[in-house]
Amino acid sequence: MVLDGHDPQVIAACRRGDRDAFRALFEAWGDRVYSIALRYTGERAQALDIAQDVFVRLLGSIGEFRGEAEFETWLYRMVVNRCLDQRRRARRFIALVGDFFTRPGEASALDGLLRSEMQERVQGVVATLAPEQRITVVLRYTEGLSYDEIARITGVSAGTVASRLNRAHKNLEKRLKRL
Amino acid sequence: MDILEQSLGRTEAPAELWDRVLGGRTTRRRGSGAWIVAVACAAAAMVWAMYTPSLKSSDPAVVREWVKARTGMDVPLARPSEVRLTGVRVVRSGRIELSYRAGDRAGVVLVSRIEKGRAHWGSFAVDCEAPACGLCHS
């Protein structure tokens, strides 16, 4: 039987200590948890630490999940709290594009490289935002969550979410222009 | 802000994440921390070994003078016949280590200022084994 990690019965099975159910839960949520951590920290190693910690804590505390909040919101809160606990704001070195020599037939490869370079720069700039702005941006753009959902997860009003996003957009625009 | 959606999209978690969750411990930072501590301890031990005062001599008078000059301890060394003094090392303030050789056997005698419950040698306490007796008693 294939278990669906979004199924409430799977969560109930996890609470009973069912290992297969926890594996299904991990399969369903692993990419999301890791992605949020990676986009927030900008570093693979730190993201792995955070994601590991979240799942270890989840395993230890899922018995306390009573279903008052949706499981999704509960898990997102754990990830957000763990990210915000990450006090060490590693400064990322953003490599600048060197000289490119375009040869016929290399246009698509170069496009790909530039796109990848740009993505890396954007992630680098996002990593310099204040923690509250950064986590709001990640929840919005990595997870595609609504203002209301972000507000529930981060424990602030939707208005505050909008304001944080607005400030983050302005900061990002300013910093990306400099690159 | 399309660029944010493109740049911050969801990505696949590395396969090692599950293994790490099962392991239940953070390997990276704690591991590297332990490694740094181990290297620092080894370096400190090397520096300590390099700068620990020592002397190689089989002359009891020379050793006695050397010890007295560095620790203020006047250790009345004898001129042994069966045991040969080979050197001395200051372990820490008020504690020295005399090296000796008895036949093909090497050993050390720890000499320190008197502490309660330890064997006495004049005004010093000693930790030694039988062959080293000649160092103190001629």
mmCIF file of C-alpha atoms in Angstrom:
data_model
loop_
_atom_site.group_PDB
_atom_site.id
_atom_site.type_symbol
_atom_site.label_atom_id
_atom_site.label_comp_id
_atom_site.label_asym_id
_atom_site.label_seq_id
_atom_site.Cartn_x
_atom_site.Cartn_y
_atom_site.Cartn_z
ATOM 1 C CA MET A 1 0.000 0.000 0.000
ATOM 2 C CA VAL A 2 1.351 3.438 -0.935
ATOM 3 C CA LEU A 3 0.872 5.921 1.865
ATOM 4 C CA ASP A 4 -0.003 9.515 1.087
ATOM 5 C CA GLY A 5 1.835 11.910 3.364
ATOM 6 C CA HIS A 6 -1.021 14.422 3.121
ATOM 7 C CA ASP A 7 -3.554 11.919 4.437
ATOM 8 C CA PRO A 8 -4.666 12.631 8.036
ATOM 9 C CA GLN A 9 -4.553 8.869 8.645
ATOM 10 C CA VAL A 10 -0.836 8.932 7.874
ATOM 11 C CA ILE A 11 -0.340 11.648 10.470
ATOM 12 C CA ALA A 12 -2.351 9.576 12.925
ATOM 13 C CA ALA A 13 -0.160 6.555 12.105
ATOM 14 C CA CYS A 14 2.947 8.678 12.690
ATOM 15 C CA ARG A 15 1.595 9.583 16.100
ATOM 16 C CA ARG A 16 1.371 5.858 16.852
ATOM 17 C CA GLY A 17 5.041 5.480 15.880
ATOM 18 C CA ASP A 18 4.511 3.874 12.464
ATOM 19 C CA ARG A 19 7.842 4.158 10.651
ATOM 20 C CA ASP A 20 6.403 3.653 7.139
ATOM 21 C CA ALA A 21 3.963 6.456 7.785
ATOM 22 C CA PHE A 22 6.782 8.757 8.824
ATOM 23 C CA ARG A 23 8.660 7.866 5.645
ATOM 24 C CA ALA A 24 5.525 8.784 3.647
ATOM 25 C CA LEU A 25 5.290 12.052 5.540
ATOM 26 C CA PHE A 26 8.918 12.764 4.748
ATOM 27 C CA GLU A 27 8.382 11.968 1.060
ATOM 28 C CA ALA A 28 5.443 14.381 0.975
ATOM 29 C CA TRP A 29 7.103 17.245 2.811
ATOM 30 C CA GLY A 30 10.868 16.736 2.495
ATOM 31 C CA ASP A 31 11.312 18.852 -0.647
ATOM 32 C CA ARG A 32 9.229 21.706 0.782
ATOM 33 C CA VAL A 33 11.040 21.821 4.094
ATOM 34 C CA TYR A 34 14.448 21.626 2.422
ATOM 35 C CA SER A 35 13.521 24.239 -0.206
ATOM 36 C CA ILE A 36 12.405 26.770 2.390
ATOM 37 C CA ALA A 37 15.587 26.206 4.392
ATOM 38 C CA LEU A 38 17.765 26.437 1.275
ATOM 39 C CA ARG A 39 16.129 29.601 -0.032
ATOM 40 C CA TYR A 40 16.276 31.151 3.410
ATOM 41 C CA THR A 41 19.911 30.349 4.211
ATOM 42 C CA GLY A 42 21.294 30.275 0.670
ATOM 43 C CA GLU A 43 23.566 27.415 1.728
ATOM 44 C CA ARG A 44 23.070 23.723 1.108
ATOM 45 C CA ALA A 45 24.830 22.561 4.263
ATOM 46 C CA GLN A 46 22.852 24.879 6.539
ATOM 47 C CA ALA A 47 19.646 23.948 4.746
ATOM 48 C CA LEU A 48 20.352 20.258 5.336
ATOM 49 C CA ASP A 49 20.986 20.939 9.021
ATOM 50 C CA ILE A 50 17.700 22.831 9.341
ATOM 51 C CA ALA A 51 15.659 20.272 7.390
ATOM 52 C CA GLN A 52 17.144 17.399 9.387
ATOM 53 C CA ASP A 53 16.442 19.188 12.636
ATOM 54 C CA VAL A 54 12.854 19.899 11.636
ATOM 55 C CA PHE A 55 12.133 16.248 10.799
ATOM 56 C CA VAL A 56 13.866 14.962 13.916
ATOM 57 C CA ARG A 57 11.790 17.378 16.008
ATOM 58 C CA LEU A 58 8.688 16.436 14.039
ATOM 59 C CA LEU A 59 9.306 12.779 14.803
ATOM 60 C CA GLY A 60 9.692 13.593 18.477
ATOM 61 C CA SER A 61 6.743 15.947 18.790
ATOM 62 C CA ILE A 62 4.117 14.677 16.375
ATOM 63 C CA GLY A 63 2.412 13.043 19.340
ATOM 64 C CA GLU A 64 1.682 16.568 20.570
ATOM 65 C CA PHE A 65 -0.063 17.533 17.337
ATOM 66 C CA ARG A 66 -3.723 17.615 18.277
ATOM 67 C CA GLY A 67 -5.110 18.904 15.030
ATOM 68 C CA GLU A 68 -6.197 22.323 16.299
ATOM 69 C CA ALA A 69 -4.248 23.861 13.431
ATOM 70 C CA GLU A 70 -3.808 22.265 10.034
ATOM 71 C CA PHE A 71 -0.814 19.968 9.885
ATOM 72 C CA GLU A 72 0.585 22.061 7.039
ATOM 73 C CA THR A 73 0.521 25.251 9.108
ATOM 74 C CA TRP A 74 1.997 23.426 12.114
ATOM 75 C CA LEU A 75 4.895 22.065 10.054
ATOM 76 C CA TYR A 76 5.528 25.368 8.282
ATOM 77 C CA ARG A 77 5.725 27.044 11.686
ATOM 78 C CA MET A 78 8.387 24.571 12.770
ATOM 79 C CA VAL A 79 10.432 25.298 9.659
ATOM 80 C CA VAL A 80 10.024 29.055 9.989
ATOM 81 C CA ASN A 81 10.991 29.017 13.670
ATOM 82 C CA ARG A 82 14.018 26.875 12.943
ATOM 83 C CA CYS A 83 15.073 29.202 10.110
ATOM 84 C CA LEU A 84 14.660 32.289 12.262
ATOM 85 C CA ASP A 85 16.716 30.573 14.988
ATOM 86 C CA GLN A 86 19.542 30.390 12.539
ATOM 87 C CA ARG A 87 21.402 33.310 14.027
ATOM 88 C CA ARG A 88 24.510 32.822 12.039
ATOM 89 C CA ARG A 89 23.852 34.788 8.947
ATOM 90 C CA ALA A 90 26.497 33.483 6.688
ATOM 91 C CA ARG A 91 27.654 36.037 4.227
ATOM 92 C CA ARG A 92 27.620 34.566 0.842
ATOM 93 C CA PHE A 93 30.237 35.292 -1.691
ATOM 94 C CA ILE A 94 28.549 36.053 -4.950
ATOM 95 C CA ALA A 95 30.767 35.194 -7.821
ATOM 96 C CA LEU A 96 30.790 37.747 -10.560
ATOM 97 C CA VAL A 97 30.462 36.693 -14.131
ATOM 98 C CA GLY A 98 33.814 36.547 -15.797
ATOM 99 C CA ASP A 99 34.514 37.025 -19.439
ATOM 100 C CA PHE A 100 32.469 34.938 -21.737
ATOM 101 C CA PHE A 101 33.565 34.148 -25.221
ATOM 102 C CA THR A 102 30.581 33.418 -27.329
ATOM 103 C CA ARG A 103 31.053 30.919 -30.080
ATOM 104 C CA PRO A 104 28.428 29.856 -32.602
ATOM 105 C CA GLY A 105 26.194 27.133 -31.214
ATOM 106 C CA GLU A 106 26.879 28.033 -27.599
ATOM 107 C CA ALA A 107 24.077 30.524 -27.215
ATOM 108 C CA SER A 108 21.731 28.170 -25.391
ATOM 109 C CA ALA A 109 24.460 26.947 -23.047
ATOM 110 C CA LEU A 110 25.409 30.538 -22.298
ATOM 111 C CA ASP A 111 21.777 31.484 -21.739
ATOM 112 C CA GLY A 112 21.486 28.638 -19.266
ATOM 113 C CA LEU A 113 24.644 29.694 -17.502
ATOM 114 C CA LEU A 114 23.538 33.314 -17.266
ATOM 115 C CA ARG A 115 20.128 32.285 -15.995
ATOM 116 C CA SER A 116 21.711 30.072 -13.390
ATOM 117 C CA GLU A 117 24.114 32.867 -12.488
ATOM 118 C CA MET A 118 21.245 35.320 -12.128
ATOM 119 C CA GLN A 119 19.315 32.889 -9.920
ATOM 120 C CA GLU A 120 22.338 32.500 -7.729
ATOM 121 C CA ARG A 121 22.701 36.273 -7.456
ATOM 122 C CA VAL A 122 19.051 36.692 -6.558
ATOM 123 C CA GLN A 123 19.365 34.044 -3.870
ATOM 124 C CA GLY A 124 22.459 35.791 -2.610
ATOM 125 C CA VAL A 125 20.617 39.094 -2.359
ATOM 126 C CA VAL A 126 17.615 37.448 -0.671
ATOM 127 C CA ALA A 127 20.023 35.990 1.893
ATOM 128 C CA THR A 128 21.001 39.544 2.882
ATOM 129 C CA LEU A 129 17.434 40.594 3.775
ATOM 130 C CA ALA A 130 16.395 40.936 7.401
ATOM 131 C CA PRO A 131 15.208 37.545 8.744
ATOM 132 C CA GLU A 132 11.492 38.460 8.907
ATOM 133 C CA GLN A 133 11.494 39.870 5.376
ATOM 134 C CA ARG A 134 13.519 36.926 4.107
ATOM 135 C CA ILE A 135 11.228 34.234 5.507
ATOM 136 C CA THR A 136 8.192 36.105 4.178
ATOM 137 C CA VAL A 137 9.721 36.245 0.698
ATOM 138 C CA VAL A 138 10.623 32.547 0.817
ATOM 139 C CA LEU A 139 7.142 31.476 1.926
ATOM 140 C CA ARG A 140 5.635 33.650 -0.766
ATOM 141 C CA TYR A 141 7.886 32.731 -3.682
ATOM 142 C CA THR A 142 9.150 29.254 -2.831
ATOM 143 C CA GLU A 143 5.880 27.936 -1.483
ATOM 144 C CA GLY A 144 3.482 30.280 -3.253
ATOM 145 C CA LEU A 145 1.514 30.871 -0.053
ATOM 146 C CA SER A 146 -1.111 33.574 0.277
ATOM 147 C CA TYR A 147 -0.760 36.550 2.603
ATOM 148 C CA ASP A 148 -3.280 34.973 4.976
ATOM 149 C CA GLU A 149 -1.417 31.662 5.055
ATOM 150 C CA ILE A 150 1.908 33.395 5.707
ATOM 151 C CA ALA A 151 0.238 35.444 8.419
ATOM 152 C CA ARG A 152 -1.045 32.280 10.160
ATOM 153 C CA ILE A 153 2.367 30.619 9.976
ATOM 154 C CA THR A 154 4.427 33.580 11.133
ATOM 155 C CA GLY A 155 1.928 34.782 13.708
ATOM 156 C CA VAL A 156 1.455 38.293 12.345
ATOM 157 C CA SER A 157 -1.390 40.038 10.553
ATOM 158 C CA ALA A 158 -1.866 39.881 6.785
ATOM 159 C CA GLY A 159 -1.168 43.622 6.750
ATOM 160 C CA THR A 160 2.242 43.021 8.317
ATOM 161 C CA VAL A 161 2.957 40.341 5.731
ATOM 162 C CA ALA A 162 2.089 42.798 2.947
ATOM 163 C CA SER A 163 4.264 45.461 4.503
ATOM 164 C CA ARG A 164 7.230 43.072 4.923
ATOM 165 C CA LEU A 165 6.903 41.929 1.326
ATOM 166 C CA ASN A 166 6.696 45.507 0.124
ATOM 167 C CA ARG A 167 9.860 46.453 1.997
ATOM 168 C CA ALA A 168 11.592 43.293 0.807
ATOM 169 C CA HIS A 169 10.690 44.062 -2.818
ATOM 170 C CA LYS A 170 12.123 47.563 -2.513
ATOM 171 C CA ASN A 171 15.326 46.274 -0.900
ATOM 172 C CA LEU A 172 15.724 43.557 -3.477
ATOM 173 C CA GLU A 173 15.143 45.947 -6.356
ATOM 174 C CA LYS A 174 17.728 48.336 -4.974
ATOM 175 C CA ARG A 175 20.320 45.633 -4.352
ATOM 176 C CA LEU A 176 19.758 43.783 -7.601
ATOM 177 C CA LYS A 177 20.234 47.000 -9.576
ATOM 178 C CA ARG A 178 23.727 47.289 -8.153
ATOM 179 C CA LEU A 179 24.743 43.918 -9.594
ATOM 180 C CA MET B 1 8.697 39.764 -9.333
ATOM 181 C CA ASP B 2 8.871 36.849 -11.800
ATOM 182 C CA ILE B 3 12.580 36.724 -11.180
ATOM 183 C CA LEU B 4 11.928 35.806 -7.545
ATOM 184 C CA GLU B 5 9.606 32.969 -8.528
ATOM 185 C CA GLN B 6 12.214 31.690 -10.980
ATOM 186 C CA SER B 7 15.103 32.016 -8.565
ATOM 187 C CA LEU B 8 13.460 30.866 -5.359
ATOM 188 C CA GLY B 9 11.466 27.927 -6.686
ATOM 189 C CA ARG B 10 11.119 24.653 -4.863
ATOM 190 C CA THR B 11 13.974 22.208 -5.204
ATOM 191 C CA GLU B 12 14.492 18.533 -4.501
ATOM 192 C CA ALA B 13 15.860 17.551 -1.095
ATOM 193 C CA PRO B 14 19.160 15.612 -1.269
ATOM 194 C CA ALA B 15 18.820 11.855 -0.751
ATOM 195 C CA GLU B 16 21.123 12.066 2.272
ATOM 196 C CA LEU B 17 18.501 14.050 4.186
ATOM 197 C CA TRP B 18 16.487 10.919 5.022
ATOM 198 C CA ASP B 19 19.610 9.124 6.272
ATOM 199 C CA ARG B 20 20.422 12.109 8.436
ATOM 200 C CA VAL B 21 16.896 12.202 9.827
ATOM 201 C CA LEU B 22 17.160 8.501 10.705
ATOM 202 C CA GLY B 23 20.574 9.155 12.255
ATOM 203 C CA GLY B 24 18.900 11.841 14.315
ATOM 204 C CA ARG B 25 21.967 14.002 14.758
ATOM 205 C CA THR B 26 23.454 16.987 13.049
ATOM 206 C CA THR B 27 26.751 15.913 11.587
ATOM 207 C CA ARG B 28 28.139 19.053 10.008
ATOM 208 C CA ARG B 29 28.633 21.671 12.645
ATOM 209 C CA ARG B 30 29.121 19.397 15.631
ATOM 210 C CA GLY B 31 31.515 17.243 13.660
ATOM 211 C CA SER B 32 33.603 20.148 12.456
ATOM 212 C CA GLY B 33 33.565 21.633 15.987
ATOM 213 C CA ALA B 34 34.910 18.415 17.477
ATOM 214 C CA TRP B 35 37.508 18.289 14.753
ATOM 215 C CA ILE B 36 38.629 21.849 15.490
ATOM 216 C CA VAL B 37 38.843 21.107 19.216
ATOM 217 C CA ALA B 38 40.901 17.963 18.543
ATOM 218 C CA VAL B 39 43.319 19.862 16.294
ATOM 219 C CA ALA B 40 43.616 22.680 18.850
ATOM 220 C CA CYS B 41 44.359 20.162 21.635
ATOM 221 C CA ALA B 42 46.984 18.412 19.509
ATOM 222 C CA ALA B 43 48.597 21.760 18.657
ATOM 223 C CA ALA B 44 48.584 22.797 22.321
ATOM 224 C CA ALA B 45 50.164 19.463 23.297
ATOM 225 C CA MET B 46 52.870 19.932 20.664
ATOM 226 C CA VAL B 47 53.620 23.460 21.826
ATOM 227 C CA TRP B 48 53.668 22.275 25.440
ATOM 228 C CA ALA B 49 56.034 19.413 24.539
ATOM 229 C CA MET B 50 58.283 21.785 22.590
ATOM 230 C CA TYR B 51 58.541 24.311 25.399
ATOM 231 C CA THR B 52 58.626 21.975 28.392
ATOM 232 C CA PRO B 53 62.077 22.544 29.910
ATOM 233 C CA SER B 54 64.171 19.393 29.876
ATOM 234 C CA LEU B 55 67.793 18.372 30.203
ATOM 235 C CA LYS B 56 69.661 15.277 29.108
ATOM 236 C CA SER B 57 72.449 14.523 31.559
ATOM 237 C CA SER B 58 73.686 11.628 33.666
ATOM 238 C CA ASP B 59 75.550 13.885 36.070
ATOM 239 C CA PRO B 60 73.536 14.188 39.324
ATOM 240 C CA ALA B 61 75.259 17.483 40.232
ATOM 241 C CA VAL B 62 74.382 19.071 36.875
ATOM 242 C CA VAL B 63 70.783 17.842 37.098
ATOM 243 C CA ARG B 64 70.486 19.097 40.671
ATOM 244 C CA GLU B 65 71.703 22.568 39.726
ATOM 245 C CA TRP B 66 69.489 22.687 36.659
ATOM 246 C CA VAL B 67 66.381 21.698 38.655
ATOM 247 C CA LYS B 68 67.184 24.144 41.430
ATOM 248 C CA ALA B 69 67.584 27.011 38.956
ATOM 249 C CA ARG B 70 64.235 26.333 37.288
ATOM 250 C CA THR B 71 62.007 25.189 40.138
ATOM 251 C CA GLY B 72 63.730 26.170 43.364
ATOM 252 C CA MET B 73 63.655 22.480 44.383
ATOM 253 C CA ASP B 74 66.978 21.294 45.760
ATOM 254 C CA VAL B 75 66.818 17.558 45.102
ATOM 255 C CA PRO B 76 69.657 15.628 46.804
ATOM 256 C CA LEU B 77 70.546 13.190 44.036
ATOM 257 C CA ALA B 78 72.968 10.374 44.784
ATOM 258 C CA ARG B 79 75.585 8.938 42.429
ATOM 259 C CA PRO B 80 74.015 5.584 41.698
ATOM 260 C CA SER B 81 75.979 2.548 40.591
ATOM 261 C CA GLU B 82 73.265 0.201 39.287
ATOM 262 C CA VAL B 83 70.939 2.934 38.003
ATOM 263 C CA ARG B 84 72.017 5.539 35.496
ATOM 264 C CA LEU B 85 70.371 8.960 35.495
ATOM 265 C CA THR B 86 69.584 10.027 31.895
ATOM 266 C CA GLY B 87 67.806 13.362 32.235
ATOM 267 C CA VAL B 88 65.166 15.510 33.828
ATOM 268 C CA ARG B 89 62.054 17.357 32.740
ATOM 269 C CA VAL B 90 59.972 19.982 34.511
ATOM 270 C CA VAL B 91 56.415 18.641 34.325
ATOM 271 C CA ARG B 92 54.922 21.699 35.960
ATOM 272 C CA SER B 93 55.876 24.108 38.692
ATOM 273 C CA GLY B 94 56.957 22.104 41.727
ATOM 274 C CA ARG B 95 57.023 18.770 39.900
ATOM 275 C CA ILE B 96 59.873 17.180 37.965
ATOM 276 C CA GLU B 97 60.401 13.918 36.155
ATOM 277 C CA LEU B 98 63.785 12.208 36.484
ATOM 278 C CA SER B 99 64.591 9.695 33.751
ATOM 279 C CA TYR B 100 66.820 6.730 34.434
ATOM 280 C CA ARG B 101 67.990 3.502 32.940
ATOM 281 C CA ALA B 102 68.578 0.289 34.951
ATOM 282 C CA GLY B 103 70.170 -2.290 32.681
ATOM 283 C CA ASP B 104 67.973 -2.423 29.572
ATOM 284 C CA ARG B 105 64.996 -0.985 31.398
ATOM 285 C CA ALA B 106 64.070 2.698 31.282
ATOM 286 C CA GLY B 107 61.878 4.438 33.822
ATOM 287 C CA VAL B 108 60.939 7.731 35.421
ATOM 288 C CA VAL B 109 60.705 9.041 38.965
ATOM 289 C CA LEU B 110 58.256 11.829 39.634
ATOM 290 C CA VAL B 111 59.460 14.192 42.321
ATOM 291 C CA SER B 112 57.219 16.878 43.742
ATOM 292 C CA ARG B 113 56.855 19.023 46.767
ATOM 293 C CA ILE B 114 55.383 17.015 49.645
ATOM 294 C CA GLU B 115 51.714 16.139 49.446
ATOM 295 C CA LYS B 116 49.815 14.220 52.063
ATOM 296 C CA GLY B 117 49.880 10.438 51.815
ATOM 297 C CA ARG B 118 52.813 10.167 49.399
ATOM 298 C CA ALA B 119 56.272 8.581 49.892
ATOM 299 C CA HIS B 120 58.784 11.078 51.166
ATOM 300 C CA TRP B 121 62.312 11.700 50.063
ATOM 301 C CA GLY B 122 63.664 14.321 52.377
ATOM 302 C CA SER B 123 61.396 17.269 51.825
ATOM 303 C CA PHE B 124 59.967 15.839 48.562
ATOM 304 C CA ALA B 125 57.331 13.301 47.596
ATOM 305 C CA VAL B 126 58.271 10.620 45.073
ATOM 306 C CA ASP B 127 56.506 8.162 42.757
ATOM 307 C CA CYS B 128 58.934 5.459 41.778
ATOM 308 C CA GLU B 129 59.622 1.757 41.411
ATOM 309 C CA ALA B 130 62.337 -0.361 43.028
ATOM 310 C CA PRO B 131 65.172 0.018 40.490
ATOM 311 C CA ALA B 132 65.131 3.790 40.893
ATOM 312 C CA CYS B 133 66.027 3.686 44.598
ATOM 313 C CA GLY B 134 69.658 4.280 43.783
ATOM 314 C CA LEU B 135 68.855 7.743 42.452
ATOM 315 C CA CYS B 136 68.142 8.926 46.002
ATOM 316 C CA HIS B 137 70.036 6.451 48.175
ATOM 317 C CA SER B 138 73.634 5.659 47.475
#
